[in-house]
Tab-separated table of C-alpha atoms in Angstrom:
chain	number	residue	atom	x	y	z
A	18	MET	CA	6.730	3.128	33.474
A	19	LYS	CA	3.888	4.355	31.973
A	20	ILE	CA	4.151	6.154	28.487
A	21	ARG	CA	2.011	7.991	25.979
A	22	VAL	CA	3.375	8.142	22.439
A	23	HIS	CA	1.117	10.960	20.713
A	24	VAL	CA	1.174	10.610	16.932
A	25	SER	CA	0.016	13.316	14.875
A	26	LEU	CA	-0.288	14.162	10.744
A	27	LYS	CA	3.210	16.298	9.640
A	28	ASN	CA	2.147	20.078	8.747
A	29	GLY	CA	1.187	19.993	5.170
A	30	VAL	CA	-0.373	16.577	5.104
A	31	LEU	CA	-4.390	16.658	4.596
A	32	ASP	CA	-6.196	15.239	7.047
A	33	PRO	CA	-9.393	14.044	5.825
A	34	GLN	CA	-10.869	12.932	9.322
A	35	GLY	CA	-10.020	15.914	10.882
A	36	ARG	CA	-11.730	17.719	8.358
A	37	ALA	CA	-14.923	15.543	8.343
A	38	ILE	CA	-14.769	15.901	12.625
A	39	HIS	CA	-14.820	19.907	11.732
A	40	HIS	CA	-17.654	19.529	9.633
A	41	ALA	CA	-19.599	17.611	12.321
A	42	LEU	CA	-18.850	19.859	15.035
A	43	GLU	CA	-20.375	22.844	12.720
A	44	GLY	CA	-23.281	20.504	12.165
A	45	LEU	CA	-23.598	20.410	15.645
A	46	GLY	CA	-23.759	24.290	16.095
A	47	PHE	CA	-20.378	24.463	17.601
A	48	GLY	CA	-18.943	27.796	16.129
A	49	GLY	CA	-15.587	29.380	16.150
A	50	VAL	CA	-13.785	25.981	15.344
A	51	ASN	CA	-11.130	26.655	13.077
A	52	ASP	CA	-9.187	23.631	12.543
A	53	VAL	CA	-9.101	19.941	13.615
A	54	ARG	CA	-6.456	17.505	13.163
A	55	ALA	CA	-6.625	13.652	14.244
A	56	GLY	CA	-4.374	11.881	15.593
A	57	ARG	CA	-3.851	8.825	17.695
A	58	LEU	CA	-2.629	8.021	21.382
A	59	ILE	CA	-0.829	4.935	22.715
A	60	GLU	CA	-0.438	4.164	26.311
A	61	MET	CA	2.587	1.793	27.222
A	62	ASP	CA	3.636	0.158	30.399
A	63	VAL	CA	7.182	-0.787	29.717
A	64	ALA	CA	10.166	-1.718	32.083
A	65	ASP	CA	11.590	1.199	34.148
A	66	SER	CA	15.036	-0.024	32.772
A	67	THR	CA	13.651	0.898	28.817
A	68	THR	CA	15.515	3.573	27.199
A	69	ASP	CA	14.659	6.476	25.830
A	70	ALA	CA	16.575	5.256	22.932
A	71	ALA	CA	14.434	2.781	22.504
A	72	LEU	CA	11.259	4.095	23.147
A	73	GLU	CA	12.168	6.367	19.849
A	74	ASP	CA	13.016	2.901	18.058
A	75	MET	CA	9.564	1.709	18.672
A	76	CYS	CA	8.348	5.079	17.350
A	77	ARG	CA	10.251	4.865	14.152
A	78	LYS	CA	10.114	1.164	13.245
A	79	LEU	CA	6.343	0.735	14.309
A	80	LEU	CA	4.226	3.324	15.985
A	81	ALA	CA	4.638	6.353	13.330
A	82	ASN	CA	4.712	6.342	9.657
A	83	GLN	CA	7.346	9.197	9.202
A	84	VAL	CA	6.265	9.834	5.902
A	85	ILE	CA	3.211	11.345	7.092
A	86	GLU	CA	3.234	11.347	11.140
A	87	ASN	CA	5.397	12.834	13.660
A	88	PHE	CA	5.541	11.376	17.169
A	89	ARG	CA	6.224	12.526	20.619
A	90	ILE	CA	6.841	10.623	23.808
A	91	GLU	CA	5.617	11.538	26.872
A	92	LYS	CA	6.675	9.985	30.292
A	93	VAL	CA	3.484	9.747	32.302
A	94	ALA	CA	4.829	8.289	35.792
B	3	MET	CA	11.223	-24.970	-14.755
B	4	GLY	CA	8.115	-23.071	-15.427
B	5	PHE	CA	6.821	-19.499	-14.115
B	6	THR	CA	6.811	-19.959	-9.956
B	7	ALA	CA	5.111	-17.534	-7.991
B	8	ALA	CA	3.943	-16.893	-4.741
B	9	VAL	CA	1.144	-15.236	-3.342
B	10	ILE	CA	1.339	-14.150	0.430
B	11	THR	CA	-1.784	-14.426	2.754
B	12	PHE	CA	-1.928	-12.515	5.782
B	13	PRO	CA	-4.563	-12.822	8.725
B	14	GLY	CA	-7.606	-10.739	7.014
B	15	SER	CA	-6.375	-10.729	3.283
B	16	ASN	CA	-9.296	-11.604	1.111
B	17	CYS	CA	-8.195	-11.155	-2.260
B	18	ASP	CA	-5.554	-13.964	-2.195
B	19	ARG	CA	-7.349	-16.886	-4.091
B	20	ASP	CA	-8.631	-14.043	-6.672
B	21	MET	CA	-4.770	-13.321	-7.264
B	22	ALA	CA	-3.680	-16.929	-6.759
B	23	VAL	CA	-6.060	-17.793	-9.772
B	24	ALA	CA	-5.337	-15.062	-12.081
B	25	ILE	CA	-1.509	-16.197	-12.243
B	26	GLU	CA	-2.579	-19.456	-13.049
B	27	GLN	CA	-4.857	-18.795	-15.679
B	28	ILE	CA	-2.719	-16.435	-17.130
B	29	THR	CA	1.001	-17.491	-16.868
B	30	GLY	CA	0.538	-21.107	-16.670
B	31	GLY	CA	2.618	-21.525	-14.256
B	32	THR	CA	2.748	-22.772	-10.389
B	33	VAL	CA	1.315	-20.464	-7.419
B	34	HIS	CA	2.516	-21.149	-4.212
B	35	ARG	CA	0.250	-19.875	-1.272
B	36	VAL	CA	2.570	-18.653	1.948
B	37	TRP	CA	1.533	-17.892	5.224
B	38	HIS	CA	2.272	-14.647	7.042
B	39	GLY	CA	4.128	-16.547	9.777
B	40	ASP	CA	6.416	-18.343	7.209
B	41	ALA	CA	9.943	-17.374	7.527
B	42	GLU	CA	11.115	-18.426	4.275
B	43	LEU	CA	9.469	-18.089	0.556
B	44	PRO	CA	9.575	-21.460	-1.453
B	45	SER	CA	12.666	-21.377	-3.843
B	46	GLY	CA	13.298	-20.806	-7.222
B	47	LEU	CA	10.655	-17.743	-6.997
B	48	ASP	CA	9.806	-15.713	-10.313
B	49	PHE	CA	6.944	-13.207	-8.805
B	50	ILE	CA	5.917	-12.749	-5.421
B	51	ALA	CA	2.413	-11.019	-5.054
B	52	LEU	CA	0.816	-9.291	-2.235
B	53	PRO	CA	-2.798	-9.299	-2.767
B	54	GLY	CA	-5.798	-6.862	-1.337
B	55	GLY	CA	-7.619	-7.154	1.800
B	56	PHE	CA	-7.658	-5.715	5.329
B	57	SER	CA	-4.558	-7.658	6.712
B	58	TYR	CA	-4.590	-7.590	10.817
B	59	GLY	CA	-7.897	-5.696	10.485
B	60	ASP	CA	-5.787	-2.344	9.199
B	61	TYR	CA	-4.703	-2.219	12.789
B	62	LEU	CA	-2.268	0.846	13.334
B	63	ARG	CA	-2.497	1.853	9.753
B	64	SER	CA	-3.379	-0.098	7.127
B	65	GLY	CA	-0.405	-2.534	5.889
B	66	ALA	CA	1.559	-1.669	9.119
B	67	MET	CA	1.204	-4.909	10.931
B	68	ALA	CA	1.401	-6.981	7.946
B	69	ALA	CA	4.671	-5.204	6.958
B	70	ARG	CA	6.272	-6.201	10.384
B	71	SER	CA	5.585	-10.068	9.981
B	72	PRO	CA	7.921	-12.651	9.456
B	73	VAL	CA	7.489	-13.256	5.756
B	74	MET	CA	7.869	-10.052	5.081
B	75	GLN	CA	11.714	-10.007	5.845
B	76	ALA	CA	11.970	-12.802	3.091
B	77	VAL	CA	10.055	-10.849	0.799
B	78	VAL	CA	12.502	-7.665	1.126
B	79	ALA	CA	15.416	-10.005	0.645
B	80	ALA	CA	13.916	-11.231	-2.311
B	81	ALA	CA	13.093	-7.830	-3.680
B	82	SER	CA	16.360	-6.765	-3.260
B	83	ARG	CA	17.490	-9.992	-5.191
B	84	GLY	CA	15.763	-8.882	-7.975
B	85	VAL	CA	12.600	-10.938	-7.579
B	86	THR	CA	9.312	-9.468	-9.234
B	87	VAL	CA	7.069	-8.394	-6.511
B	88	LEU	CA	3.460	-6.751	-7.201
B	89	GLY	CA	1.880	-5.263	-4.341
B	90	VAL	CA	-2.088	-4.511	-4.776
B	91	CYS	CA	-4.549	-2.502	-2.687
B	92	ASN	CA	-3.767	-3.816	1.015
B	93	GLY	CA	-0.577	-5.447	-0.994
B	94	PHE	CA	0.525	-1.851	-1.861
B	95	GLN	CA	0.015	-0.213	1.239
B	96	VAL	CA	1.908	-3.211	2.907
B	97	LEU	CA	5.045	-2.589	0.428
B	98	THR	CA	4.901	1.334	1.567
B	99	GLU	CA	4.719	0.331	5.329
B	100	ALA	CA	7.696	-2.047	4.392
B	101	GLY	CA	9.975	0.693	2.982
B	102	LEU	CA	10.082	-0.997	-0.392
B	103	LEU	CA	8.076	1.796	-1.953
B	104	PRO	CA	8.032	5.659	-1.352
B	105	GLY	CA	4.978	7.534	0.026
B	106	ALA	CA	2.371	6.534	2.032
B	107	LEU	CA	-1.731	5.469	1.490
B	108	MET	CA	-3.873	7.587	3.410
B	109	ARG	CA	-7.669	7.990	4.159
B	110	ASN	CA	-9.517	8.709	1.193
B	111	ALA	CA	-9.760	12.425	0.737
B	112	GLY	CA	-13.962	11.768	0.554
B	113	ILE	CA	-13.730	9.598	3.777
B	114	ARG	CA	-15.761	7.096	2.239
B	115	PHE	CA	-14.860	3.775	1.157
B	116	VAL	CA	-14.598	3.409	-2.807
B	117	CYS	CA	-15.937	0.345	-4.734
B	118	ARG	CA	-16.164	0.915	-8.508
B	119	ASP	CA	-14.420	0.434	-11.907
B	120	VAL	CA	-12.420	3.425	-12.565
B	121	PRO	CA	-10.633	4.655	-15.683
B	122	LEU	CA	-6.693	4.174	-15.415
B	123	VAL	CA	-3.901	5.924	-17.735
B	124	VAL	CA	-0.814	3.999	-18.375
B	125	GLU	CA	1.880	6.398	-17.845
B	126	ASN	CA	5.168	3.929	-18.208
B	127	ASN	CA	4.847	1.148	-20.412
B	128	GLN	CA	8.575	0.438	-20.649
B	129	SER	CA	8.253	-1.387	-17.288
B	130	LEU	CA	8.196	-5.125	-16.680
B	131	PHE	CA	4.369	-4.859	-15.431
B	132	THR	CA	3.313	-2.708	-18.037
B	133	ALA	CA	5.085	-3.859	-21.563
B	134	ARG	CA	2.094	-5.547	-23.313
B	135	TYR	CA	0.122	-2.164	-22.621
B	136	THR	CA	0.907	0.993	-24.425
B	137	ALA	CA	1.886	4.528	-23.307
B	138	GLY	CA	-1.098	6.688	-22.453
B	139	GLN	CA	-3.819	3.741	-23.110
B	140	ARG	CA	-6.489	4.077	-21.114
B	141	ILE	CA	-8.315	1.138	-18.843
B	142	THR	CA	-10.635	0.074	-16.772
B	143	ILE	CA	-9.890	-1.627	-13.545
B	144	PRO	CA	-12.194	-1.977	-10.176
B	145	VAL	CA	-10.808	-0.022	-7.044
B	146	ALA	CA	-12.127	-1.250	-3.916
B	147	HIS	CA	-10.688	0.966	-0.930
B	148	HIS	CA	-10.811	3.351	2.031
B	149	ASP	CA	-7.000	4.175	2.102
B	150	GLY	CA	-5.832	4.725	-1.228
B	151	ASN	CA	-4.861	8.598	-0.994
B	152	TYR	CA	-1.362	8.653	-2.155
B	153	PHE	CA	0.602	10.960	-0.072
B	154	ALA	CA	4.598	11.782	-0.327
B	155	ASP	CA	6.197	14.833	-0.599
B	156	ALA	CA	6.889	16.994	-3.444
B	157	GLU	CA	10.422	16.229	-3.771
B	158	THR	CA	9.787	12.494	-4.080
B	159	LEU	CA	6.711	12.991	-6.415
B	160	ASP	CA	9.307	14.927	-8.741
B	161	ARG	CA	11.523	12.251	-8.591
B	162	LEU	CA	9.212	9.744	-9.182
B	163	GLU	CA	7.627	11.558	-12.169
B	164	GLY	CA	10.954	12.193	-13.457
B	165	GLU	CA	11.820	8.630	-13.088
B	166	GLY	CA	9.127	7.142	-14.574
B	167	ARG	CA	8.274	5.528	-11.865
B	168	VAL	CA	4.795	6.175	-11.946
B	169	ALA	CA	3.369	3.343	-13.992
B	170	PHE	CA	-1.002	4.295	-13.448
B	171	ARG	CA	-2.356	7.706	-12.829
B	172	TYR	CA	-6.409	7.696	-12.440
B	173	GLY	CA	-8.191	8.912	-15.313
B	174	GLU	CA	-10.514	11.162	-13.105
B	175	PRO	CA	-10.642	12.054	-9.308
B	176	VAL	CA	-10.801	8.777	-7.452
B	177	ASN	CA	-9.386	8.967	-3.550
B	178	GLY	CA	-7.445	12.091	-3.709
B	179	SER	CA	-4.134	10.807	-4.245
B	180	GLN	CA	-1.694	13.436	-4.841
B	181	ARG	CA	-0.804	14.006	-8.928
B	182	ASP	CA	-3.637	11.171	-8.996
B	183	ILE	CA	-1.125	8.473	-8.733
B	184	ALA	CA	-2.866	4.891	-8.840
B	185	GLY	CA	0.534	3.059	-9.142
B	186	VAL	CA	4.359	3.190	-8.408
B	187	LEU	CA	7.603	1.588	-9.350
B	188	ASN	CA	10.720	1.325	-7.385
B	189	ASP	CA	14.031	2.652	-8.227
B	190	ALA	CA	14.916	-0.832	-9.650
B	191	GLY	CA	11.621	-1.529	-11.538
B	192	ASN	CA	10.903	-4.996	-10.134
B	193	VAL	CA	8.417	-3.757	-7.117
B	194	LEU	CA	5.062	-2.353	-8.281
B	195	GLY	CA	2.548	-1.112	-5.901
B	196	MET	CA	-1.301	-0.479	-6.916
B	197	MET	CA	-4.489	0.534	-5.433
B	198	PRO	CA	-6.271	-0.754	-8.557
B	199	HIS	CA	-7.164	-4.728	-8.724
B	200	PRO	CA	-5.969	-5.769	-11.852
B	201	GLU	CA	-6.564	-9.431	-11.318
B	202	ARG	CA	-10.217	-8.409	-10.837
B	203	MET	CA	-10.381	-7.792	-14.496
B	204	ILE	CA	-8.947	-11.050	-16.498
B	205	GLU	CA	-12.078	-12.119	-18.569
B	206	PRO	CA	-15.159	-10.861	-19.786
B	207	ALA	CA	-17.416	-12.315	-17.418
B	208	GLN	CA	-15.591	-10.027	-14.761
B	209	GLY	CA	-16.754	-6.785	-17.057
B	210	GLY	CA	-13.482	-6.493	-18.725
B	211	SER	CA	-9.732	-8.018	-19.105
B	212	ASP	CA	-7.821	-4.982	-19.220
B	213	GLY	CA	-5.524	-6.413	-16.209
B	214	ARG	CA	-4.507	-9.642	-18.241
B	215	ALA	CA	-1.940	-7.399	-19.935
B	216	LEU	CA	-0.136	-6.601	-16.556
B	217	PHE	CA	0.454	-10.592	-15.851
B	218	GLU	CA	1.072	-11.049	-19.794
B	219	SER	CA	4.085	-7.995	-19.105
B	220	VAL	CA	5.410	-9.971	-16.248
B	221	LEU	CA	5.578	-13.576	-17.868
B	222	ALA	CA	7.105	-12.045	-21.048
B	223	GLY	CA	9.240	-9.908	-19.185
B	224	LEU	CA	10.806	-12.285	-17.241
B	225	GLY	CA	11.403	-15.026	-20.336
B	226	VAL	CA	10.360	-17.484	-18.151
B	227	ALA	CA	8.517	-20.444	-20.395
B	228	ALA	CA	4.749	-21.086	-19.042
């Protein structure tokens, strides 16, 4: 089973990397970019028997730091 | 039995030797070097130090992989028994990732790696780590980090300040840290995490010795004969 875990910064947490990317886009002449937030995508291939609870446990224990990050689990196939 | 300490080395630690030398020179004690894969710590430890560096190449998040390494289970257990634990720089990141300290250390607000001497204010001189400083004392200690931007939610920050758990604050903006926090204590007061490197300021040849009092405080506070 292919899994994608999307990790993003929580609302209200400043994102210096997103801000730098935003500046760089503006520097390249792209107008109309209102905001940029940078996150992380983790792709995993796991046994089909892996439960949703186990996937969430992986996110909570390692893949995301819930002090600053949210996660979303997507089953690709 | 003299003062007994352990310095943990993770793959990618690079301040472990400096930390061991500082502890040895100031406390006159025994310093064990412990590898991250060791599941057990030496017995009879008074003090555990997690050094600076780039453990596991800062993969995933700074300190994230180190916090899940075998030795950290033992460090968490020792901390809960009351053993004194100091985490500096990457060691501070490891302590937050391991849940021993609140908050998180994010990318510096200015994006750049910051490597220079910075002014620190001793906010709380009642702690085990700071008793040899005076309250409000301004000291100079170097920083060298990319991810030192301390973040915690407002409620947590209020609690830390209310409980005197902000040990050190930057005397000028350094990395975007919430409320200029440079070092925090755990609830019980036996765990300190800080981004600046006191072990790099222990003798005049290093440009100053403002870091010595931290180690002297621990030695005196634990009441162990050197």
